[in-house]
PDB file of C-alpha atoms in Angstrom:
ATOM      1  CA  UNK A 185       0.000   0.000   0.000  1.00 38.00           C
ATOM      2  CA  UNK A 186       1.234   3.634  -1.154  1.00 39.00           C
ATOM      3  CA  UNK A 187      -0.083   6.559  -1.216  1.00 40.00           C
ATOM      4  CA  UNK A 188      -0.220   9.366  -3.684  1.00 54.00           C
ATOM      5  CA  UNK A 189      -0.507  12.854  -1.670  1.00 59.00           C
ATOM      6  CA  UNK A 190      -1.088  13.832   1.844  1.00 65.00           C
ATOM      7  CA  UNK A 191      -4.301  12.124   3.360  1.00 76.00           C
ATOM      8  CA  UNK A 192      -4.434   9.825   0.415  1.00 83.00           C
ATOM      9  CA  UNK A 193      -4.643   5.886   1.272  1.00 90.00           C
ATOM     10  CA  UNK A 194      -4.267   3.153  -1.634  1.00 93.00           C
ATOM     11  CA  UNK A 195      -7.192   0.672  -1.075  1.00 96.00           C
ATOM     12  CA  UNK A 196      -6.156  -3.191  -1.077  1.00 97.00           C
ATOM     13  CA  UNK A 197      -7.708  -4.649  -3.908  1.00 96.00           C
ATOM     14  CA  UNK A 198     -10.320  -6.696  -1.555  1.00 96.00           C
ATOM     15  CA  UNK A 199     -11.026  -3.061   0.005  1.00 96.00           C
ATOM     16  CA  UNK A 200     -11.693  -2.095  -3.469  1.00 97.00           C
ATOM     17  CA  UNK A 201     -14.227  -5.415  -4.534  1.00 96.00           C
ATOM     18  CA  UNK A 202     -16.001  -4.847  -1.501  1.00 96.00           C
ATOM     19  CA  UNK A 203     -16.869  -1.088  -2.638  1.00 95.00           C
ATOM     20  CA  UNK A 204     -17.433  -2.474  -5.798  1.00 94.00           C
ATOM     21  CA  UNK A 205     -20.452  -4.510  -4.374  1.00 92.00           C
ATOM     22  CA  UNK A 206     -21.498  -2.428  -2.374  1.00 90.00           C
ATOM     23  CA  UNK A 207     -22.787   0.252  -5.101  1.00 87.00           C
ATOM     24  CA  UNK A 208     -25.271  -0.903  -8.195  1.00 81.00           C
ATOM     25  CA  UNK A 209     -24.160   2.577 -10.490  1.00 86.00           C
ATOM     26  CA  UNK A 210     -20.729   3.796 -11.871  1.00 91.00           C
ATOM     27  CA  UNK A 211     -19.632   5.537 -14.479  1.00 92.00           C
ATOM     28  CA  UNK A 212     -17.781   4.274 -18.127  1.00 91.00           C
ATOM     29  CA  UNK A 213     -14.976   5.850 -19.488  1.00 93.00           C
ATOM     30  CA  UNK A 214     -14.962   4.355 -23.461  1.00 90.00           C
ATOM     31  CA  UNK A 215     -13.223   5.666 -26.831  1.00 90.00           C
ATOM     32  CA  UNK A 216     -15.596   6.827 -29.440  1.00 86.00           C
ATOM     33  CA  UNK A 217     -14.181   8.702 -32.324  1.00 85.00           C
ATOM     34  CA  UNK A 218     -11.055   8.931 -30.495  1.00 88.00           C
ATOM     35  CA  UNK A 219     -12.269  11.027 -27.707  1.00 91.00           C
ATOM     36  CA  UNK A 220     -13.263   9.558 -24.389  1.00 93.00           C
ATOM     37  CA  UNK A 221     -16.919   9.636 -23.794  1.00 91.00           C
ATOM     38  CA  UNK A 222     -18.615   8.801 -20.414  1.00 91.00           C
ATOM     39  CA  UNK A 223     -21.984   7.777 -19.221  1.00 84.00           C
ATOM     40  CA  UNK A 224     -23.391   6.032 -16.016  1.00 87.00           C
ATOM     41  CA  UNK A 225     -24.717   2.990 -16.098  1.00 84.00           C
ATOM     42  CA  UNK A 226     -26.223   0.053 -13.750  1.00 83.00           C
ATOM     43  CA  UNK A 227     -23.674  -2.523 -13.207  1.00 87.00           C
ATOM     44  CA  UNK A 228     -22.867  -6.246 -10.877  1.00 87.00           C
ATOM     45  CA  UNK A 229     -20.234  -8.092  -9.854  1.00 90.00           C
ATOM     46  CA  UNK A 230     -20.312 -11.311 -10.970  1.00 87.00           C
ATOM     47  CA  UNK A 231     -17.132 -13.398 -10.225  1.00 87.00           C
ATOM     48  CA  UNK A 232     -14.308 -11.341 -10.467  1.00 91.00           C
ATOM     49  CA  UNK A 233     -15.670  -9.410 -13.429  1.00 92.00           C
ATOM     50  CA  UNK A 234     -18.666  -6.951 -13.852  1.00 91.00           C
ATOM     51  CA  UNK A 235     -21.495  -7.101 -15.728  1.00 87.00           C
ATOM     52  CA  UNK A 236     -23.456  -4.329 -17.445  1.00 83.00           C
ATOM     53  CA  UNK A 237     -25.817  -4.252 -20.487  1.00 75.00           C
ATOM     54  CA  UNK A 238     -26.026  -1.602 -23.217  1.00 67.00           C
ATOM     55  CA  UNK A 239     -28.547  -0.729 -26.287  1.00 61.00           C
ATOM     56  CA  UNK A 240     -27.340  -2.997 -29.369  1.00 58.00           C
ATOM     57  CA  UNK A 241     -26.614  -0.518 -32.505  1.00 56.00           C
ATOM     58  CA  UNK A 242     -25.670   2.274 -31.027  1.00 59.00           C
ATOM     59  CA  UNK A 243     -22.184   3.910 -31.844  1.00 59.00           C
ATOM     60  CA  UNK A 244     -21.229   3.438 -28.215  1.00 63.00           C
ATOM     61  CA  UNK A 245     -22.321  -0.115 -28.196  1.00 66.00           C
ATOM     62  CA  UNK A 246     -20.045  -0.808 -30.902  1.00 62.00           C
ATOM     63  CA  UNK A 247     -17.120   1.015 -29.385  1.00 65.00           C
ATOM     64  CA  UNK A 248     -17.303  -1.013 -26.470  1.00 71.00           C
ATOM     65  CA  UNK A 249     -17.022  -4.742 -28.171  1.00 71.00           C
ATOM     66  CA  UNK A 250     -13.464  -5.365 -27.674  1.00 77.00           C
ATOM     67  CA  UNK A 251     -12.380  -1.866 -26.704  1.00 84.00           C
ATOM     68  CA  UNK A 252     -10.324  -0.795 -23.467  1.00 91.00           C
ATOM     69  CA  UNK A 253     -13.176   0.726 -21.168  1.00 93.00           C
ATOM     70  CA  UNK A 254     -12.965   2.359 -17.166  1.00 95.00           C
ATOM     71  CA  UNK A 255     -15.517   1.954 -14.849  1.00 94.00           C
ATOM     72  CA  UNK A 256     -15.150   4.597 -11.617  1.00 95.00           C
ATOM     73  CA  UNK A 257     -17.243   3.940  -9.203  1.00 94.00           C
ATOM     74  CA  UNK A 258     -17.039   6.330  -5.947  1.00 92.00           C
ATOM     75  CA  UNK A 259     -18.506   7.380  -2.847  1.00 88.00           C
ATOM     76  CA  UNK A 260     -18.331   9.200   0.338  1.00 84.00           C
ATOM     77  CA  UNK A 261     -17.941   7.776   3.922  1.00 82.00           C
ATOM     78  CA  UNK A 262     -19.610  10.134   6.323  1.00 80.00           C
ATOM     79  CA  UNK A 263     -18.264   8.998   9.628  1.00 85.00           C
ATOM     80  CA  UNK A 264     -14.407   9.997   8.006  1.00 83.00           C
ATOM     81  CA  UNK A 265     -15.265  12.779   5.954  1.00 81.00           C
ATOM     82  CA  UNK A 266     -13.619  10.976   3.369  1.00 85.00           C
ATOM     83  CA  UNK A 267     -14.496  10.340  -0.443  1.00 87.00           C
ATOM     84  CA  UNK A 268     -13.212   7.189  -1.985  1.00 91.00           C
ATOM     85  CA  UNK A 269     -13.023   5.918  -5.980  1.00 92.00           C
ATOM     86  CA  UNK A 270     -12.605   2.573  -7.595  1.00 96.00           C
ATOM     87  CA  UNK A 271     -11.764   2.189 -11.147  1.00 96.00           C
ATOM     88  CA  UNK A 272     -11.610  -0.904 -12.953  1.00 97.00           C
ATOM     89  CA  UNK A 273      -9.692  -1.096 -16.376  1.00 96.00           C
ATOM     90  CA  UNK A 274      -9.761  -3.833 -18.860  1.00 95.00           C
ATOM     91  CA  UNK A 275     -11.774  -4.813 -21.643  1.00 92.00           C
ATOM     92  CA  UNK A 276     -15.746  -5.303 -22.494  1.00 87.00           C
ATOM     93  CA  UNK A 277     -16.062  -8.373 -24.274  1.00 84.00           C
ATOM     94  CA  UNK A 278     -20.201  -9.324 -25.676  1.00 78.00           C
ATOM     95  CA  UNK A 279     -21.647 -12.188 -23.898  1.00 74.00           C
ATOM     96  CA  UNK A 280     -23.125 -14.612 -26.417  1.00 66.00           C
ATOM     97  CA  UNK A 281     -22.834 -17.842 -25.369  1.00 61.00           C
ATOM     98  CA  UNK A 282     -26.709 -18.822 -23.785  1.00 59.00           C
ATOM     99  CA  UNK A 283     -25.373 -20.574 -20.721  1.00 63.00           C
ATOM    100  CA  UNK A 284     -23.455 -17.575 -20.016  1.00 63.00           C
ATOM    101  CA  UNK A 285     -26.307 -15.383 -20.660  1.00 62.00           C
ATOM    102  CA  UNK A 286     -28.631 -17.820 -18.266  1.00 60.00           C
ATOM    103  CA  UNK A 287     -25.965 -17.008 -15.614  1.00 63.00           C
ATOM    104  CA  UNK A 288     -26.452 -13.227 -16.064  1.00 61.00           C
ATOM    105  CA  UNK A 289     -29.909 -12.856 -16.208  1.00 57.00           C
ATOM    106  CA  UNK A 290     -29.889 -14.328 -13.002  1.00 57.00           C
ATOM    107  CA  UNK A 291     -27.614 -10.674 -11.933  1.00 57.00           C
ATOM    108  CA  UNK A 292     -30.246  -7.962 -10.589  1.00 57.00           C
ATOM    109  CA  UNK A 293     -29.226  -5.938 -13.388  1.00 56.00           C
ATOM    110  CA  UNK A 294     -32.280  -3.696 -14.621  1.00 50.00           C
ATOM    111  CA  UNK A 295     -31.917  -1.032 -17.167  1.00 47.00           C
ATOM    112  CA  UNK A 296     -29.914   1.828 -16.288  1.00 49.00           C
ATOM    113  CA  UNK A 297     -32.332   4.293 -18.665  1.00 52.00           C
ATOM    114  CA  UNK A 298     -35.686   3.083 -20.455  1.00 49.00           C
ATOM    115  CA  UNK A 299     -35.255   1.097 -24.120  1.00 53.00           C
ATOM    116  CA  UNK A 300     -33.926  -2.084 -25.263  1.00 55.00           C
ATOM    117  CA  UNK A 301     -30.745  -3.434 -23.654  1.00 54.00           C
ATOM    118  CA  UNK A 302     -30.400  -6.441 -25.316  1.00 59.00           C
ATOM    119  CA  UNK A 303     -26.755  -6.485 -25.489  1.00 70.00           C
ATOM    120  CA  UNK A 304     -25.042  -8.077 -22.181  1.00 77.00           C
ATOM    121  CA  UNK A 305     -21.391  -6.758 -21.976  1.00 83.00           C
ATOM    122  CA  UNK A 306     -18.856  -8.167 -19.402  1.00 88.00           C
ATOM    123  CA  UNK A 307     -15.716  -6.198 -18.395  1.00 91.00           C
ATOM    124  CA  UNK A 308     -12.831  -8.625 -17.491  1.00 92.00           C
ATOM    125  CA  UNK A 309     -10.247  -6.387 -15.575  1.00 95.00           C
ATOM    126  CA  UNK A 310      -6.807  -6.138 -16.066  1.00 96.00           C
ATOM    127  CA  UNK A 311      -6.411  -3.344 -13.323  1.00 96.00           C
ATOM    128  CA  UNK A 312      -8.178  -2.581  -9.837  1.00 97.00           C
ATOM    129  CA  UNK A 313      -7.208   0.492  -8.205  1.00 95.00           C
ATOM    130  CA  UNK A 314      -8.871   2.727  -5.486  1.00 94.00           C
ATOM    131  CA  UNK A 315      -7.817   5.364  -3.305  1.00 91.00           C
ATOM    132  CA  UNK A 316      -9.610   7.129  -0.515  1.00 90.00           C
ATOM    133  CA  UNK A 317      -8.934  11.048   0.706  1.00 83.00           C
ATOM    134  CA  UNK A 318     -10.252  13.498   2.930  1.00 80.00           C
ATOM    135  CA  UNK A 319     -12.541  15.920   1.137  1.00 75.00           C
ATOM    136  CA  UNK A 320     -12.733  19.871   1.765  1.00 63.00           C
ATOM    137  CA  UNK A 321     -16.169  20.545   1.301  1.00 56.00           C
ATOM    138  CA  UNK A 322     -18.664  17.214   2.024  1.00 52.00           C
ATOM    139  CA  UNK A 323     -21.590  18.778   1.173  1.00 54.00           C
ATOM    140  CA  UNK A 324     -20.605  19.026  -2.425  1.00 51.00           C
ATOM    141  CA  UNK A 325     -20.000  14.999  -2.592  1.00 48.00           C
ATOM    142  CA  UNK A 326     -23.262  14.532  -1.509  1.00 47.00           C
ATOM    143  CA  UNK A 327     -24.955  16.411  -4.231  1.00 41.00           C
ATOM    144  CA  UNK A 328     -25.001  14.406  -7.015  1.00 40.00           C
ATOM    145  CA  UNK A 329     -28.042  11.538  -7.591  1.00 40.00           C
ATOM    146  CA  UNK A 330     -29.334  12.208  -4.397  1.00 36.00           C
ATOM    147  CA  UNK A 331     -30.084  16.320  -4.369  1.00 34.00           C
ATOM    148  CA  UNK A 332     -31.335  18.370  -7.430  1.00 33.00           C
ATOM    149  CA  UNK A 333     -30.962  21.962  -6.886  1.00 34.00           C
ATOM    150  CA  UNK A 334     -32.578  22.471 -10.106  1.00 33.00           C
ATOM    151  CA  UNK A 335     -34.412  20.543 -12.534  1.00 35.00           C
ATOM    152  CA  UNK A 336     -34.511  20.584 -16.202  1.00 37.00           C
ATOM    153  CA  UNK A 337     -37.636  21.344 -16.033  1.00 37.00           C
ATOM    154  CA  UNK A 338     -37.906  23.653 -14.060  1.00 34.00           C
TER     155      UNK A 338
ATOM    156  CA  UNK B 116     -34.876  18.065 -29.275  1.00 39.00           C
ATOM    157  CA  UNK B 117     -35.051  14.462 -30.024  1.00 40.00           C
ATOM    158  CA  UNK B 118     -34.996  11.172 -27.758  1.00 40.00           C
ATOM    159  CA  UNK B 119     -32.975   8.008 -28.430  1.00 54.00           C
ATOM    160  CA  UNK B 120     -35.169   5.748 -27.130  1.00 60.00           C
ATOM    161  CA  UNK B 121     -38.788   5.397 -24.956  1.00 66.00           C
ATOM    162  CA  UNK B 122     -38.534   7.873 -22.028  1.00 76.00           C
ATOM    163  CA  UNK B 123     -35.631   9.501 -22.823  1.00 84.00           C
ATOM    164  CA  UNK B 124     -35.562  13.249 -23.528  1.00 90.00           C
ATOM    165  CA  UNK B 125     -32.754  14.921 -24.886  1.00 93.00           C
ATOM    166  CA  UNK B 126     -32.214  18.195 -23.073  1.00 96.00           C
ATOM    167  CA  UNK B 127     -31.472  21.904 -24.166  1.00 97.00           C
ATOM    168  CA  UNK B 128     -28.111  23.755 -24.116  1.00 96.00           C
ATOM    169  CA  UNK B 129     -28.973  26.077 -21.650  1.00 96.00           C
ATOM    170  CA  UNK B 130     -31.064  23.089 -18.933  1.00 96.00           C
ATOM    171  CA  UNK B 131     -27.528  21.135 -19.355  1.00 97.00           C
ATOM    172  CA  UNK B 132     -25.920  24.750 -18.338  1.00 96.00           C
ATOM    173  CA  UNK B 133     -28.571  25.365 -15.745  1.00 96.00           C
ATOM    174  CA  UNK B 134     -27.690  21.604 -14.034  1.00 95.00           C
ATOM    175  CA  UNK B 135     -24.070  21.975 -14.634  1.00 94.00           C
ATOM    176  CA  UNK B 136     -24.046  25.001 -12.083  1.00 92.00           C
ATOM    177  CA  UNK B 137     -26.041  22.933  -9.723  1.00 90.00           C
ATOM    178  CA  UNK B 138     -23.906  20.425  -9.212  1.00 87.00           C
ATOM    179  CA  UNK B 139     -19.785  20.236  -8.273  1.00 81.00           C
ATOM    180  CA  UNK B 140     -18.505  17.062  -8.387  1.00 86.00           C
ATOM    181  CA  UNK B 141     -18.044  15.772 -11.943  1.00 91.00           C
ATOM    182  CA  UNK B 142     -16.789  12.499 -13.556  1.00 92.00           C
ATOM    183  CA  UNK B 143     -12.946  13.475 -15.868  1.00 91.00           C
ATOM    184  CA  UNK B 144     -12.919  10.823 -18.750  1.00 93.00           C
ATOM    185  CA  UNK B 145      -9.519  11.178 -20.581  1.00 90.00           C
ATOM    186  CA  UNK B 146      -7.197   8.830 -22.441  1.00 90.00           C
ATOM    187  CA  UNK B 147      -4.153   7.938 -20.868  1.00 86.00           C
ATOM    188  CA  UNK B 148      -1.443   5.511 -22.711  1.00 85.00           C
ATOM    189  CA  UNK B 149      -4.594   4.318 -25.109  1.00 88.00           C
ATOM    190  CA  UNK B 150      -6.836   3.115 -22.530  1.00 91.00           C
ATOM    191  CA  UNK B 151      -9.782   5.550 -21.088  1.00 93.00           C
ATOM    192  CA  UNK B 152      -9.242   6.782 -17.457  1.00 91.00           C
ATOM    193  CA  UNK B 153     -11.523   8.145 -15.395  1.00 91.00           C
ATOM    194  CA  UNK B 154     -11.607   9.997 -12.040  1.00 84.00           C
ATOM    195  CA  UNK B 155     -13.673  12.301  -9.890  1.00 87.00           C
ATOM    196  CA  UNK B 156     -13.057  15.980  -9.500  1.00 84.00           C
ATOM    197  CA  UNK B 157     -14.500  19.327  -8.327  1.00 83.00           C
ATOM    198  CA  UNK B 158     -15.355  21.476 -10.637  1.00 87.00           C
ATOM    199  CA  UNK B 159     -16.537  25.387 -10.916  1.00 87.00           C
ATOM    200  CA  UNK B 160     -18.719  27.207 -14.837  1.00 90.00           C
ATOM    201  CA  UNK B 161     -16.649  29.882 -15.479  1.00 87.00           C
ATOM    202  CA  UNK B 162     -18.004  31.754 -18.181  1.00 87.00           C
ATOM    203  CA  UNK B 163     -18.751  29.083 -20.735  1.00 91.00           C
ATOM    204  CA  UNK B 164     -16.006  27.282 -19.792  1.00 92.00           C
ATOM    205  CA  UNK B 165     -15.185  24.493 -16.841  1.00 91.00           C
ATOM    206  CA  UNK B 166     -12.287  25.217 -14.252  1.00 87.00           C
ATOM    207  CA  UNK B 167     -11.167  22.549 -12.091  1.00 83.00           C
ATOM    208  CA  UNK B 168      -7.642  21.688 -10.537  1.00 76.00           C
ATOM    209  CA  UNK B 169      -5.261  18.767 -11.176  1.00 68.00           C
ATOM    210  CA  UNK B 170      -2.118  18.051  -9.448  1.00 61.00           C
ATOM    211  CA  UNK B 171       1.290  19.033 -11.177  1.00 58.00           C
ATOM    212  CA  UNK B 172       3.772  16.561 -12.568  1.00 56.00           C
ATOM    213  CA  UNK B 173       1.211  13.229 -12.530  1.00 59.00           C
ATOM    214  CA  UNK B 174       0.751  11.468 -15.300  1.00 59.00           C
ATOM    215  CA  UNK B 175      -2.868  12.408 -15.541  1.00 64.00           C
ATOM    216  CA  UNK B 176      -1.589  15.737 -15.296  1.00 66.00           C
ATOM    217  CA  UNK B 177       0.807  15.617 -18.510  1.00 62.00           C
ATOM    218  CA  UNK B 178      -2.704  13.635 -20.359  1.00 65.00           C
ATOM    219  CA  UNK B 179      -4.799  16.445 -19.841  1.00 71.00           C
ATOM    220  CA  UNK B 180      -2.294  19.158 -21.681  1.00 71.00           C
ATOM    221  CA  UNK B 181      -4.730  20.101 -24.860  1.00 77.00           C
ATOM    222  CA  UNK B 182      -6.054  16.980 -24.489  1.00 84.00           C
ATOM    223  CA  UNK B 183      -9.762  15.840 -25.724  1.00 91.00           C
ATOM    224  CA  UNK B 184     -11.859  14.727 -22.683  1.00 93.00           C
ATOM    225  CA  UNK B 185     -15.100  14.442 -21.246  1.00 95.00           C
ATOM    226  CA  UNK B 186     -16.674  15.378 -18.198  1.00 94.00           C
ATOM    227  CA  UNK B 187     -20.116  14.188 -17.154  1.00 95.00           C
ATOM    228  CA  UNK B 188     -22.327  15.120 -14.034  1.00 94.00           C
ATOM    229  CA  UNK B 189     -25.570  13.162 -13.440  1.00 92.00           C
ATOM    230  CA  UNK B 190     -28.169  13.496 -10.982  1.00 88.00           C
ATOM    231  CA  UNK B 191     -31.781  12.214  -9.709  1.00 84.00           C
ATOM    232  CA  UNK B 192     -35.016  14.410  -9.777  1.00 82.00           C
ATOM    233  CA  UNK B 193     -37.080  12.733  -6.782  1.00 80.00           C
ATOM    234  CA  UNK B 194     -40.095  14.316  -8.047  1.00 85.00           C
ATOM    235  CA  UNK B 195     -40.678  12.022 -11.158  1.00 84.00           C
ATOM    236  CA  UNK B 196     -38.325   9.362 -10.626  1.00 81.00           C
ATOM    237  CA  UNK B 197     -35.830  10.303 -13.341  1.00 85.00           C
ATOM    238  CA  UNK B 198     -32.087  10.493 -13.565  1.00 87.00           C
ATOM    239  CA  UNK B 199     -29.736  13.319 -16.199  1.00 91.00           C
ATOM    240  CA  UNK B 200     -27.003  13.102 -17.041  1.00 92.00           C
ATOM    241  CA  UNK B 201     -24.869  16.163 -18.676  1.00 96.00           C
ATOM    242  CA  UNK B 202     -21.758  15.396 -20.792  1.00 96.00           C
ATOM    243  CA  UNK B 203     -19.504  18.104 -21.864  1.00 97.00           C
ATOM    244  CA  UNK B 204     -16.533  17.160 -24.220  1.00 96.00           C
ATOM    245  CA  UNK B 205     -13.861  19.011 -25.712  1.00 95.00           C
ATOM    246  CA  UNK B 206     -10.030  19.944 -24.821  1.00 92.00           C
ATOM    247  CA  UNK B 207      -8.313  20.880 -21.830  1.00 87.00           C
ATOM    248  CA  UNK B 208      -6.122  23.707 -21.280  1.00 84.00           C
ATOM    249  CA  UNK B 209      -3.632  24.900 -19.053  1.00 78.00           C
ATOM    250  CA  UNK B 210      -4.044  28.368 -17.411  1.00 74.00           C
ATOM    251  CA  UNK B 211      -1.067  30.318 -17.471  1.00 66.00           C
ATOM    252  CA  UNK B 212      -1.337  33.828 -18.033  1.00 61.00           C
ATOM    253  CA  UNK B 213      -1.605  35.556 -14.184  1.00 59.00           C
ATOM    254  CA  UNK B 214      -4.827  37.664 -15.291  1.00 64.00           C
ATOM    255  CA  UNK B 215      -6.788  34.655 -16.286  1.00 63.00           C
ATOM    256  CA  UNK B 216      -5.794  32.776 -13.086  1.00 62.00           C
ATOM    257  CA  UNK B 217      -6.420  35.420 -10.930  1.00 60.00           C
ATOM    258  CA  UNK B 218     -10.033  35.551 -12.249  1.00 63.00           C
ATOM    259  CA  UNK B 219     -10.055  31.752 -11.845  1.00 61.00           C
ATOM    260  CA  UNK B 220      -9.138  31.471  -8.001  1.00 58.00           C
ATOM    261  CA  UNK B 221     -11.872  33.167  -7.099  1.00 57.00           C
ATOM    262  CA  UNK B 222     -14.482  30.631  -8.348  1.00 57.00           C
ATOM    263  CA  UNK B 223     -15.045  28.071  -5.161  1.00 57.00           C
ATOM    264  CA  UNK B 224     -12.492  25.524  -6.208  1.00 57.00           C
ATOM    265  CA  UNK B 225     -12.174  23.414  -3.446  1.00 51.00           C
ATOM    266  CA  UNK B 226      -9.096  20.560  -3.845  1.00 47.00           C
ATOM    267  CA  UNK B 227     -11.126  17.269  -4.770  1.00 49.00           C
ATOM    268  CA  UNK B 228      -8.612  15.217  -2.542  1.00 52.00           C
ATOM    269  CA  UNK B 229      -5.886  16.476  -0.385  1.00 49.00           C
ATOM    270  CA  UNK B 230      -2.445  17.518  -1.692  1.00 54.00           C
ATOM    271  CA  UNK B 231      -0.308  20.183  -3.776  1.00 55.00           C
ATOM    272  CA  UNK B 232      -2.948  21.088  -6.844  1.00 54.00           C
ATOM    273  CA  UNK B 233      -1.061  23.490  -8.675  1.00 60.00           C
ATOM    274  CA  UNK B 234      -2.406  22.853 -12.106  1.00 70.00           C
ATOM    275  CA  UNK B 235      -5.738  24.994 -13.130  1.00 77.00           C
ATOM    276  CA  UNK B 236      -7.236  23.926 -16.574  1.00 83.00           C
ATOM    277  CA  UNK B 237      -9.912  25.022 -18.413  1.00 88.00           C
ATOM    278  CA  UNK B 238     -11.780  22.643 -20.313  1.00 91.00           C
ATOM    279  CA  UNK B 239     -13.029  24.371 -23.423  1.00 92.00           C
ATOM    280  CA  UNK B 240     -16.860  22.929 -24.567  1.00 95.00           C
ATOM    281  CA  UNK B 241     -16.528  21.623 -28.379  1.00 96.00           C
ATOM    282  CA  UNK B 242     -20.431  19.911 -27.264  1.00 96.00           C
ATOM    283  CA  UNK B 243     -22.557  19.966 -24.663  1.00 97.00           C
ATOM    284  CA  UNK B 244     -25.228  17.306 -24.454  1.00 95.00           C
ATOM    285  CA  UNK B 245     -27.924  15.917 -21.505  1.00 94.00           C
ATOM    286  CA  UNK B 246     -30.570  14.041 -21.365  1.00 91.00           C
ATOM    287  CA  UNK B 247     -33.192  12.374 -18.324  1.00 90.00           C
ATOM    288  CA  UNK B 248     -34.573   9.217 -18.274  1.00 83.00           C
ATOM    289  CA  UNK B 249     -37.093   7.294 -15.855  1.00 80.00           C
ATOM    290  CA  UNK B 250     -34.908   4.873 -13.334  1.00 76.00           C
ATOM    291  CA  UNK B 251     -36.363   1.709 -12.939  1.00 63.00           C
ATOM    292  CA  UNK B 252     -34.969   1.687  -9.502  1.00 57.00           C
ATOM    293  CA  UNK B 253     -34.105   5.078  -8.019  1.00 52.00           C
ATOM    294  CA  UNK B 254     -32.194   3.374  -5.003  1.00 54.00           C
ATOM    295  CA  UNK B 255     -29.274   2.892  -6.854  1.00 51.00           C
ATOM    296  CA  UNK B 256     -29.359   6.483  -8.035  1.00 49.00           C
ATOM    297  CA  UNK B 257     -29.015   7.744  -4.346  1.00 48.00           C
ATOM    298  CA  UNK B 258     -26.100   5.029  -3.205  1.00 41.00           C
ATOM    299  CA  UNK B 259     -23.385   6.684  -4.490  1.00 39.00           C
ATOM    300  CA  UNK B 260     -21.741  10.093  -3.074  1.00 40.00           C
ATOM    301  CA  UNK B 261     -24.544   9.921  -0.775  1.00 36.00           C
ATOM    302  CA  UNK B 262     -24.320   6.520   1.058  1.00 34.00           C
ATOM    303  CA  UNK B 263     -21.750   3.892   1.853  1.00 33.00           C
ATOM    304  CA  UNK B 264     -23.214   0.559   3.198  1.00 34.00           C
ATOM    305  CA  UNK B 265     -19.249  -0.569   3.602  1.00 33.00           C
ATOM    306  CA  UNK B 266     -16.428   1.520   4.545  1.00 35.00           C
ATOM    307  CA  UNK B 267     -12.935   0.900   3.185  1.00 37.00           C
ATOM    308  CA  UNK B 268     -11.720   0.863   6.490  1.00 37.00           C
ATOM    309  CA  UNK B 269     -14.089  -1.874   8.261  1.00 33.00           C
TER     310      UNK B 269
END
């Protein structure tokens, strides 16, 4: 274990699977037209890998078969005033096989927006890092996806 | 305004804006050695633009110089069970001339973890695009930044 700045504590890679399932939305970091693009989405953790689904035909659907992705996942520990972030890099390889499939089904993985998500991707990682730190200002890690200041709307 | 599937509604320029100033934590997306990256930061609208700090000499750092990246915010309107999510993309830039940074230090740029954060960029909107969408289970919307049911440390 290292750490990276003053307060900052590298998380043990159980430390970070742990986090990992105990949080159902993160955020991917993909390559689409050769600049990153990001979105959140519902994910699990299904045996050392996670699990996520995404609409079929869409440009970002097809940038992720194959492609190097980032999933952060992070959140904020009230007792410590501390924030903490997990990212997970690797690949998202298209689960096609239908015993596979049966297995993930099984996942309580329910669409992250409306629409068909036919496509079941899995991210096998090749990298599990986390870190947690003290934050300045807690308030403003509680903000987002639980208060709306405004709405759109509004 | 379009949608991209049932539910979803694309949102204006100026309601993307108009959440972008509600919120301060954001979601950095950016491309680091050919795989996607991603990391949480605090950031501050400054006049069209988006301000946020980034520690000197890190690798991240030196992947950010006029790099393309994305940020994305998201949040959950409790009133009719829907999540948004804002993505801005475009490049980043340092801020080095003393006039433009003393503008910039003003802005309520907290450090998003503890340590020497030396480096201010601007990140320069090529597009700005949002959208909401019904959750199927707004639970998961409010777990992260907002509750941890395990602590790193436990």
């Amino acid at each position: 274990m290292g750490n990276d700045g003053p307060g900052v504590t590298e998380l043990a890679v159980n430390e970070c699977w742990a986090l990992l399932r105990s949080v159902d939305v993160g955020r991917l970091a993909v390559i689409v037209d050769d600049h990153p693009d990001i979105f959140p989405l519902n994910y699990a953790v299904d045996h050392g890998t996670l699990v996520f689904r995404s609409a079929q035909g869409t440009k970002v659907s097809a940038a992720l078969s194959d492609a190097p992705v980032a999933l952060e996942v992070d959140g904020y520990i009230a007792r410590s005033h501390e924030a903490w972030s997990v990212v997970i890099k690797g690949r998202a390889e298209g689960i096609r096989e239908i015993g596979e499939l049966m297995d993930t089904v099984d996942l309580p993985l329910f669409p992250w927006q409306a629409g068909p998500k036919n496509l079941f991707l899995r991210l096998v990682p090749s990298a599990v890092t986390g870190r947690r730190f003290p934050v300045a200002d807690q308030a403003a890690w509680q903000n987002p996806l639980s208060n709306v200041r405004r709405s759109p709307s509004e």
